[in-house]
Amino acid sequence: MTKDELKKVSDAKVYKKIKKGDPLFEEGQKLDGVFCVRDGVSKLSKLSTNGKDQVVKLATKGSVIGQRSVIAEEHTNLSAVAVNDMEVCFVPKENILSTLQRNPDFAVEVLRHMAHDLKEADDVIVNMSQKTVKQRVAEAFLYLKQNFGEDKNGFLRLTLSREDIANVVGTATESCIRIISEFKKKGFIDTSGKKIKIADERGLKDLAQGF
């Protein structure tokens, strides 16, 4: 964007705080703009025909949410809910669409961003179809460590509920709980309440890769 375009977006944006558990938007909603994550994490999920949520992505600091629906002028295909307290900026769609029409460099960059999202969606589909539930749970823990880090006591900084972990990997909550218990018995992880600590990263990586 040019300096003038950036200023117009900056002047139009609205700063919002979203409490843990509150929605940014719901599936099927018509959006009037896009959300830019300043702090916190949002889970993007799709409601299946059997009424179960499938978490398809975790949006973190720097992520843009809702751009596909705004650009395509369609209702949202996913819902977005705050995993923890969030700070976001909301940019009205008029600013996005007018800049897309005038600025080809911006349009190309938006296309690259959406193409990256499609690639991630392809990876999710492959994982769901080719890997076992245990492999996907192991990958989920490794992903959380790599992308969100650990606290001073070695526990994963981002704490997801057992239901959320199950929805990320595409299994029943009860199955996820059993696998976590099995991982703990085998020494792959330690737990303290909802918190999880990776105790044997090499073992988890071998399991995730099918060794």
Coordinates of N, CA and C in Angstrom, one line a residue:
M1 N 0.8 -1.2 0.0 CA 0.0 0.0 0.0 C 0.9 1.3 0.0
T2 N 0.3 2.3 -0.6 CA 1.0 3.6 -0.5 C 0.8 4.2 0.8
K3 N 1.6 5.2 1.2 CA 1.4 5.9 2.5 C 0.0 6.5 2.6
D4 N -0.5 7.0 1.5 CA -1.9 7.6 1.6 C -2.9 6.5 1.8
E5 N -2.8 5.3 1.2 CA -3.7 4.2 1.4 C -3.6 3.6 2.8
L6 N -2.4 3.5 3.3 CA -2.2 3.1 4.7 C -2.8 4.0 5.7
K7 N -2.7 5.3 5.4 CA -3.3 6.3 6.3 C -4.8 6.2 6.4
K8 N -5.4 6.0 5.2 CA -6.9 5.8 5.1 C -7.3 4.6 5.9
V9 N -6.6 3.5 5.7 CA -6.9 2.3 6.5 C -6.8 2.5 8.0
S10 N -5.7 3.1 8.3 CA -5.4 3.4 9.8 C -6.5 4.3 10.4
D11 N -6.9 5.3 9.6 CA -8.0 6.2 10.1 C -9.3 5.5 10.2
A12 N -9.5 4.5 9.4 CA -10.8 3.8 9.4 C -10.9 2.6 10.3
K13 N -9.8 2.1 10.7 CA -9.8 0.8 11.5 C -10.4 1.1 12.9
V14 N -11.0 0.1 13.5 CA -11.6 0.1 14.8 C -10.9 -0.9 15.7
Y15 N -10.4 -0.5 16.9 CA -9.7 -1.3 17.8 C -10.7 -2.0 18.7
K16 N -10.6 -3.3 18.9 CA -11.6 -4.1 19.7 C -10.9 -5.1 20.6
K17 N -11.5 -5.3 21.8 CA -11.0 -6.3 22.7 C -12.1 -7.4 22.7
I18 N -11.6 -8.7 22.5 CA -12.5 -9.8 22.5 C -12.2 -10.7 23.6
K19 N -13.2 -11.0 24.5 CA -13.0 -11.9 25.6 C -12.9 -13.4 25.2
K20 N -12.1 -14.1 26.0 CA -12.0 -15.6 25.8 C -13.4 -16.2 25.7
G21 N -13.6 -17.0 24.6 CA -14.8 -17.7 24.4 C -15.8 -16.9 23.6
D22 N -15.6 -15.6 23.4 CA -16.5 -14.8 22.6 C -16.2 -15.0 21.1
P23 N -17.3 -14.9 20.2 CA -17.1 -15.0 18.8 C -16.6 -13.7 18.2
L24 N -15.7 -13.8 17.2 CA -15.5 -12.6 16.3 C -16.6 -12.5 15.2
F25 N -16.9 -13.7 14.7 CA -18.0 -13.9 13.8 C -18.5 -15.3 13.8
E26 N -19.7 -15.6 13.3 CA -20.2 -16.9 13.2 C -20.4 -17.4 11.8
E27 N -20.4 -18.7 11.6 CA -20.5 -19.3 10.3 C -21.8 -18.8 9.7
G28 N -21.8 -18.4 8.4 CA -23.0 -17.9 7.7 C -23.2 -16.4 7.8
Q29 N -22.4 -15.7 8.6 CA -22.6 -14.3 8.8 C -22.0 -13.5 7.6
K30 N -22.6 -12.4 7.3 CA -22.1 -11.5 6.3 C -21.2 -10.4 7.0
L31 N -19.9 -10.4 6.5 CA -19.0 -9.5 7.2 C -18.9 -8.1 6.5
D32 N -18.7 -7.1 7.3 CA -18.6 -5.7 6.8 C -17.1 -5.3 6.8
G33 N -16.2 -6.2 7.1 CA -14.8 -5.9 7.1 C -14.0 -7.1 7.5
V34 N -12.7 -6.9 7.6 CA -11.8 -8.0 8.0 C -11.2 -7.7 9.4
F35 N -10.7 -8.7 10.1 CA -10.1 -8.6 11.4 C -8.6 -8.9 11.3
C36 N -7.8 -8.0 11.9 CA -6.4 -8.2 12.0 C -6.0 -8.5 13.5
V37 N -5.4 -9.6 13.7 CA -5.1 -10.0 15.1 C -3.9 -9.3 15.6
R38 N -4.0 -8.5 16.7 CA -2.9 -7.8 17.3 C -2.3 -8.6 18.5
D39 N -3.2 -9.3 19.2 CA -2.7 -10.2 20.3 C -3.8 -11.2 20.6
G40 N -3.3 -12.4 21.0 CA -4.3 -13.5 21.3 C -4.4 -14.5 20.2
V41 N -5.3 -15.4 20.4 CA -5.5 -16.5 19.4 C -7.0 -16.8 19.2
S42 N -7.3 -17.0 17.9 CA -8.7 -17.3 17.6 C -8.7 -18.7 16.9
K43 N -9.7 -19.5 17.2 CA -9.9 -20.8 16.5 C -10.9 -20.6 15.4
L44 N -10.6 -21.0 14.1 CA -11.5 -20.9 13.0 C -12.0 -22.4 12.8
S45 N -13.3 -22.5 12.9 CA -13.9 -23.8 12.8 C -15.1 -23.9 11.9
K46 N -15.4 -25.1 11.4 CA -16.5 -25.4 10.5 C -17.4 -26.4 11.2
L47 N -18.7 -26.1 11.2 CA -19.7 -27.0 11.8 C -20.1 -28.1 10.8
S48 N -19.9 -29.4 11.1 CA -20.2 -30.5 10.2 C -21.6 -30.8 10.3
T49 N -22.1 -31.7 9.4 CA -23.5 -32.1 9.3 C -24.0 -32.8 10.6
N50 N -23.0 -33.4 11.3 CA -23.4 -34.1 12.5 C -23.4 -33.2 13.8
G51 N -23.1 -31.9 13.5 CA -23.2 -31.0 14.6 C -21.9 -30.8 15.4
K52 N -20.8 -31.4 14.8 CA -19.5 -31.3 15.5 C -18.6 -30.3 14.9
D53 N -17.9 -29.5 15.7 CA -17.0 -28.5 15.2 C -15.7 -29.1 14.7
Q54 N -15.2 -28.7 13.6 CA -13.8 -29.1 13.1 C -13.0 -27.8 13.1
V55 N -12.0 -27.7 13.9 CA -11.1 -26.6 13.9 C -10.1 -26.7 12.8
V56 N -10.1 -25.8 11.9 CA -9.3 -25.9 10.7 C -8.0 -25.0 10.8
K57 N -8.0 -24.0 11.7 CA -6.9 -23.2 11.8 C -6.9 -22.4 13.1
L58 N -5.7 -22.1 13.6 CA -5.6 -21.2 14.8 C -5.0 -19.9 14.2
A59 N -5.7 -18.8 14.4 CA -5.2 -17.5 13.9 C -4.5 -16.7 15.0
T60 N -3.3 -16.4 14.8 CA -2.4 -15.7 15.8 C -2.0 -14.3 15.4
K61 N -1.2 -13.7 16.2 CA -0.8 -12.3 16.0 C -0.3 -12.1 14.6
G62 N -0.8 -11.1 13.9 CA -0.4 -10.8 12.6 C -1.4 -11.4 11.5
S63 N -2.2 -12.3 12.0 CA -3.2 -13.0 11.0 C -4.3 -12.0 10.6
V64 N -4.8 -12.2 9.4 CA -6.0 -11.5 8.9 C -7.1 -12.5 8.8
I65 N -8.2 -12.2 9.3 CA -9.4 -13.1 9.3 C -10.6 -12.5 8.6
G66 N -11.2 -13.3 7.7 CA -12.4 -12.8 7.0 C -12.2 -12.2 5.7
Q67 N -11.0 -12.2 5.2 CA -10.7 -11.6 3.9 C -11.4 -12.3 2.7
R68 N -11.5 -13.6 2.8 CA -12.0 -14.4 1.7 C -13.5 -14.0 1.5
S69 N -14.2 -14.0 2.6 CA -15.7 -13.7 2.6 C -15.9 -12.2 2.1
V70 N -15.1 -11.3 2.5 CA -15.2 -9.9 2.1 C -15.0 -9.7 0.6
I71 N -13.9 -10.3 0.2 CA -13.5 -10.2 -1.2 C -14.5 -10.9 -2.2
A72 N -14.9 -12.1 -1.8 CA -15.9 -12.8 -2.6 C -17.3 -12.3 -2.4
E73 N -17.5 -11.5 -1.4 CA -18.8 -11.0 -1.0 C -19.8 -12.1 -0.8
E74 N -19.3 -13.1 0.0 CA -20.1 -14.3 0.4 C -20.2 -14.3 1.9
H75 N -21.2 -15.1 2.4 CA -21.3 -15.3 3.8 C -20.1 -16.2 4.3
T76 N -19.8 -16.0 5.5 CA -18.6 -16.7 6.1 C -18.8 -18.2 6.0
N77 N -17.7 -18.9 5.7 CA -17.7 -20.4 5.7 C -17.3 -21.0 7.0
L78 N -16.7 -20.2 7.9 CA -16.2 -20.6 9.1 C -16.7 -19.7 10.2
S79 N -16.6 -20.1 11.5 CA -16.8 -19.3 12.6 C -15.4 -19.0 13.3
A80 N -15.3 -17.9 14.0 CA -14.1 -17.5 14.6 C -14.4 -17.2 16.1
V81 N -13.7 -17.9 17.0 CA -14.0 -17.7 18.5 C -12.6 -17.5 19.2
A82 N -12.6 -16.6 20.1 CA -11.4 -16.3 20.8 C -11.0 -17.5 21.8
V83 N -9.8 -18.0 21.6 CA -9.3 -19.0 22.5 C -8.8 -18.4 23.8
N84 N -8.3 -17.2 23.8 CA -7.9 -16.5 25.0 C -8.3 -15.0 24.7
D85 N -8.1 -14.1 25.7 CA -8.4 -12.7 25.4 C -7.6 -12.2 24.3
M86 N -8.3 -11.5 23.4 CA -7.7 -11.0 22.1 C -7.8 -9.5 22.0
E87 N -6.9 -9.0 21.2 CA -6.9 -7.6 20.7 C -6.9 -7.6 19.2
V88 N -7.9 -7.0 18.6 CA -8.0 -7.1 17.1 C -8.3 -5.7 16.6
C89 N -7.9 -5.5 15.3 CA -8.3 -4.3 14.6 C -9.3 -4.7 13.5
F90 N -10.4 -3.9 13.4 CA -11.4 -4.2 12.4 C -11.3 -3.2 11.3
V91 N -11.1 -3.6 10.0 CA -11.0 -2.7 8.9 C -12.2 -2.8 8.0
P92 N -13.0 -1.8 7.8 CA -14.2 -1.9 7.0 C -13.9 -2.3 5.6
K93 N -14.8 -3.1 5.0 CA -14.5 -3.7 3.7 C -14.4 -2.7 2.6
E94 N -15.0 -1.5 2.7 CA -14.9 -0.5 1.7 C -13.4 -0.1 1.4
N95 N -12.6 0.0 2.5 CA -11.2 0.3 2.4 C -10.4 -0.8 1.7
I96 N -10.8 -2.0 2.0 CA -10.1 -3.2 1.4 C -10.4 -3.3 -0.1
L97 N -11.7 -3.2 -0.4 CA -12.1 -3.4 -1.8 C -11.7 -2.2 -2.7
S98 N -11.7 -1.0 -2.2 CA -11.3 0.1 -3.0 C -9.8 0.1 -3.3
T99 N -9.0 -0.4 -2.3 CA -7.6 -0.5 -2.5 C -7.2 -1.6 -3.5
L100 N -8.0 -2.7 -3.4 CA -7.8 -3.8 -4.4 C -8.0 -3.4 -5.8
Q101 N -9.0 -2.5 -6.0 CA -9.4 -2.1 -7.4 C -8.3 -1.1 -7.9
R102 N -7.7 -0.3 -7.0 CA -6.7 0.7 -7.5 C -5.3 0.2 -7.5
N103 N -4.9 -0.7 -6.6 CA -3.5 -1.1 -6.4 C -3.3 -2.5 -6.8
P104 N -2.7 -2.8 -7.9 CA -2.4 -4.2 -8.4 C -1.4 -4.9 -7.5
D105 N -0.4 -4.2 -6.9 CA 0.5 -4.8 -6.0 C -0.1 -5.4 -4.8
F106 N -1.1 -4.6 -4.2 CA -1.8 -5.0 -3.1 C -2.7 -6.2 -3.4
A107 N -3.3 -6.2 -4.6 CA -4.2 -7.3 -5.0 C -3.4 -8.6 -5.2
V108 N -2.2 -8.5 -5.7 CA -1.3 -9.7 -5.9 C -0.9 -10.2 -4.5
E109 N -0.6 -9.4 -3.5 CA -0.2 -9.8 -2.2 C -1.4 -10.5 -1.5
V110 N -2.6 -10.0 -1.7 CA -3.8 -10.6 -1.1 C -4.0 -12.0 -1.7
L111 N -3.8 -12.1 -3.0 CA -3.9 -13.4 -3.7 C -2.9 -14.4 -3.1
R112 N -1.7 -14.0 -2.9 CA -0.6 -14.8 -2.3 C -1.1 -15.3 -1.0
H113 N -1.6 -14.4 -0.2 CA -2.1 -14.8 1.2 C -3.2 -15.8 1.1
M114 N -4.1 -15.6 0.2 CA -5.2 -16.6 0.1 C -4.8 -17.9 -0.5
A115 N -3.8 -17.9 -1.4 CA -3.2 -19.1 -1.9 C -2.5 -19.9 -0.8
H116 N -1.8 -19.2 0.1 CA -1.2 -19.9 1.3 C -2.2 -20.5 2.1
D117 N -3.4 -19.9 2.4 CA -4.4 -20.5 3.1 C -5.0 -21.7 2.5
L118 N -5.1 -21.7 1.2 CA -5.5 -22.9 0.4 C -4.5 -24.1 0.6
K119 N -3.2 -23.7 0.6 CA -2.2 -24.8 0.8 C -2.3 -25.4 2.1
E120 N -2.5 -24.6 3.2 CA -2.7 -25.1 4.5 C -4.0 -26.0 4.6
A121 N -5.0 -25.6 3.9 CA -6.3 -26.4 3.9 C -6.0 -27.7 3.2
D122 N -5.2 -27.7 2.2 CA -4.8 -29.0 1.5 C -4.1 -29.9 2.5
D123 N -3.1 -29.3 3.2 CA -2.3 -30.1 4.2 C -3.2 -30.7 5.2
V124 N -4.2 -30.0 5.7 CA -5.2 -30.5 6.7 C -5.9 -31.7 6.1
I125 N -6.4 -31.6 4.9 CA -7.1 -32.7 4.3 C -6.3 -33.9 4.2
V126 N -5.0 -33.8 3.7 CA -4.1 -34.9 3.6 C -3.9 -35.6 5.0
N127 N -3.6 -34.8 6.0 CA -3.4 -35.3 7.4 C -4.6 -36.1 7.9
M128 N -5.8 -35.5 7.6 CA -7.0 -36.2 8.1 C -7.2 -37.5 7.4
S129 N -6.8 -37.6 6.2 CA -7.1 -38.8 5.4 C -6.0 -39.9 5.5
Q130 N -4.8 -39.5 5.8 CA -3.6 -40.4 5.7 C -3.0 -40.7 7.0
K131 N -3.3 -40.0 8.1 CA -2.6 -40.2 9.4 C -3.6 -40.6 10.4
T132 N -3.1 -41.4 11.3 CA -3.9 -41.9 12.4 C -4.2 -40.8 13.4
V133 N -5.2 -41.0 14.3 CA -5.6 -40.0 15.3 C -4.4 -39.8 16.2
K134 N -3.7 -40.9 16.6 CA -2.5 -40.7 17.5 C -1.4 -39.8 16.8
Q135 N -1.2 -40.0 15.5 CA -0.2 -39.2 14.8 C -0.7 -37.8 14.8
R136 N -2.0 -37.5 14.6 CA -2.5 -36.1 14.5 C -2.4 -35.4 15.9
V137 N -2.6 -36.2 16.9 CA -2.5 -35.6 18.3 C -1.1 -35.2 18.6
A138 N -0.2 -36.1 18.2 CA 1.3 -35.9 18.4 C 1.7 -34.6 17.6
E139 N 1.2 -34.5 16.4 CA 1.5 -33.4 15.5 C 0.9 -32.1 16.1
A140 N -0.2 -32.2 16.7 CA -0.9 -31.0 17.3 C 0.0 -30.4 18.5
F141 N 0.5 -31.3 19.3 CA 1.3 -30.9 20.4 C 2.6 -30.3 19.9
L142 N 3.2 -30.9 18.9 CA 4.5 -30.3 18.3 C 4.2 -29.0 17.7
Y143 N 3.1 -28.8 17.0 CA 2.7 -27.5 16.4 C 2.5 -26.5 17.5
L144 N 1.9 -26.8 18.6 CA 1.6 -25.8 19.7 C 3.0 -25.4 20.3
K145 N 3.9 -26.3 20.4 CA 5.2 -25.9 21.0 C 6.0 -25.0 20.0
Q146 N 6.0 -25.4 18.7 CA 6.7 -24.7 17.7 C 6.2 -23.3 17.5
N147 N 4.9 -23.1 17.5 CA 4.2 -21.8 17.2 C 3.9 -20.9 18.4
F148 N 3.8 -21.5 19.6 CA 3.4 -20.7 20.7 C 4.4 -20.8 21.9
G149 N 5.3 -21.8 21.8 CA 6.3 -21.9 22.8 C 5.9 -22.5 24.1
E150 N 6.7 -22.3 25.1 CA 6.5 -22.9 26.5 C 6.6 -21.8 27.5
D151 N 5.9 -22.1 28.7 CA 6.0 -21.1 29.8 C 7.3 -21.4 30.6
K152 N 7.5 -20.7 31.7 CA 8.8 -20.9 32.4 C 8.9 -22.3 33.1
N153 N 7.7 -23.0 33.2 CA 7.7 -24.3 33.8 C 7.8 -25.4 32.7
G154 N 7.9 -25.0 31.5 CA 8.0 -26.0 30.4 C 6.7 -26.5 29.8
F155 N 5.5 -25.9 30.3 CA 4.2 -26.3 29.8 C 3.9 -25.5 28.5
L156 N 3.2 -26.0 27.6 CA 2.8 -25.3 26.4 C 2.1 -24.0 26.7
R157 N 2.5 -22.9 26.1 CA 2.0 -21.6 26.5 C 0.5 -21.5 26.1
L158 N 0.1 -22.0 25.0 CA -1.3 -22.0 24.6 C -2.0 -23.2 25.1
T159 N -2.9 -23.0 26.1 CA -3.7 -24.1 26.6 C -5.0 -24.3 25.9
L160 N -5.2 -25.4 25.3 CA -6.4 -25.8 24.6 C -7.2 -26.8 25.5
S161 N -8.5 -26.7 25.5 CA -9.3 -27.7 26.2 C -9.2 -29.0 25.4
R162 N -9.5 -30.1 26.1 CA -9.4 -31.4 25.5 C -10.4 -31.5 24.3
E163 N -11.5 -30.8 24.4 CA -12.5 -30.8 23.3 C -11.9 -30.0 22.1
D164 N -11.2 -28.9 22.4 CA -10.6 -28.2 21.3 C -9.5 -29.0 20.6
I165 N -8.7 -29.7 21.4 CA -7.6 -30.6 20.8 C -8.3 -31.6 19.9
A166 N -9.4 -32.2 20.4 CA -10.1 -33.2 19.6 C -10.7 -32.6 18.3
N167 N -11.2 -31.4 18.4 CA -11.7 -30.8 17.2 C -10.6 -30.4 16.2
V168 N -9.4 -30.1 16.7 CA -8.3 -29.8 15.8 C -7.9 -31.1 15.0
V169 N -7.9 -32.2 15.7 CA -7.4 -33.4 15.0 C -8.5 -34.3 14.4
G170 N -9.8 -33.9 14.7 CA -10.9 -34.6 14.1 C -11.2 -35.9 14.7
T171 N -11.4 -35.9 16.0 CA -11.8 -37.1 16.7 C -12.8 -36.8 17.8
A172 N -13.3 -37.8 18.5 CA -14.2 -37.6 19.6 C -13.3 -37.1 20.8
T173 N -13.9 -36.3 21.7 CA -13.2 -35.9 22.9 C -12.8 -37.0 23.8
E174 N -13.6 -38.0 23.9 CA -13.3 -39.2 24.7 C -12.0 -39.9 24.2
S175 N -11.9 -40.0 22.9 CA -10.7 -40.7 22.2 C -9.5 -39.8 22.5
C176 N -9.7 -38.5 22.4 CA -8.5 -37.6 22.6 C -8.0 -37.7 24.1
I177 N -8.9 -37.8 25.0 CA -8.6 -38.0 26.4 C -7.8 -39.3 26.6
R178 N -8.3 -40.3 26.0 CA -7.6 -41.6 26.1 C -6.2 -41.6 25.6
I179 N -6.0 -40.9 24.4 CA -4.7 -40.8 23.8 C -3.8 -40.0 24.6
I180 N -4.3 -38.9 25.2 CA -3.4 -38.1 26.1 C -3.0 -38.9 27.3
S181 N -3.9 -39.7 27.8 CA -3.5 -40.5 29.0 C -2.5 -41.5 28.6
E182 N -2.6 -42.1 27.4 CA -1.6 -43.1 26.9 C -0.3 -42.4 26.7
F183 N -0.3 -41.2 26.1 CA 1.0 -40.5 25.8 C 1.7 -40.2 27.2
K184 N 0.9 -39.9 28.2 CA 1.5 -39.6 29.5 C 2.1 -40.9 30.1
K185 N 1.4 -42.0 30.0 CA 2.0 -43.3 30.5 C 3.3 -43.7 29.8
K186 N 3.4 -43.4 28.5 CA 4.5 -43.7 27.7 C 5.7 -42.7 27.9
G187 N 5.4 -41.6 28.6 CA 6.5 -40.6 28.9 C 6.6 -39.6 27.8
F188 N 5.7 -39.5 26.9 CA 5.8 -38.5 25.8 C 5.5 -37.1 26.4
I189 N 4.5 -37.0 27.3 CA 4.1 -35.8 27.8 C 3.9 -35.9 29.3
D190 N 3.8 -34.7 30.0 CA 3.3 -34.6 31.4 C 2.1 -33.6 31.4
T191 N 1.3 -33.8 32.4 CA 0.1 -32.9 32.4 C -0.1 -32.3 33.8
S192 N -0.7 -31.2 33.9 CA -1.1 -30.5 35.2 C -2.4 -29.8 34.9
G193 N -3.5 -30.5 35.3 CA -4.8 -30.0 34.9 C -5.0 -30.0 33.4
K194 N -5.3 -28.8 32.8 CA -5.4 -28.7 31.4 C -4.1 -28.5 30.7
K195 N -3.1 -28.2 31.5 CA -1.7 -27.8 30.9 C -1.0 -29.1 30.5
I196 N -0.3 -29.0 29.4 CA 0.5 -30.1 28.8 C 1.9 -29.7 28.6
K197 N 2.9 -30.6 29.0 CA 4.3 -30.4 28.8 C 4.8 -31.5 27.9
I198 N 5.6 -31.2 26.9 CA 6.2 -32.2 26.1 C 7.5 -32.7 26.8
A199 N 7.5 -34.0 27.2 CA 8.6 -34.6 27.9 C 9.6 -35.3 27.0
D200 N 9.1 -35.8 25.9 CA 9.9 -36.6 25.0 C 9.6 -36.1 23.5
E201 N 10.2 -35.0 23.1 CA 9.9 -34.4 21.8 C 10.3 -35.4 20.7
R202 N 11.4 -36.1 20.8 CA 11.9 -37.0 19.8 C 10.9 -38.1 19.6
G203 N 10.4 -38.6 20.7 CA 9.4 -39.7 20.7 C 8.1 -39.3 20.0
L204 N 7.7 -38.0 20.3 CA 6.5 -37.5 19.6 C 6.7 -37.3 18.1
K205 N 7.9 -36.9 17.7 CA 8.2 -36.7 16.3 C 8.2 -38.0 15.6
D206 N 8.8 -39.0 16.2 CA 8.8 -40.3 15.6 C 7.4 -40.9 15.4
L207 N 6.6 -40.7 16.4 CA 5.2 -41.2 16.4 C 4.5 -40.4 15.3
A208 N 4.6 -39.1 15.2 CA 3.9 -38.3 14.2 C 4.3 -38.7 12.8
Q209 N 5.6 -39.1 12.6 CA 6.1 -39.5 11.3 C 5.9 -41.0 11.0
G210 N 5.2 -41.7 11.9 CA 4.9 -43.1 11.7 C 6.0 -44.1 12.0
F211 N 7.0 -43.7 12.8 CA 8.1 -44.7 13.1 C 7.7 -45.5 14.3

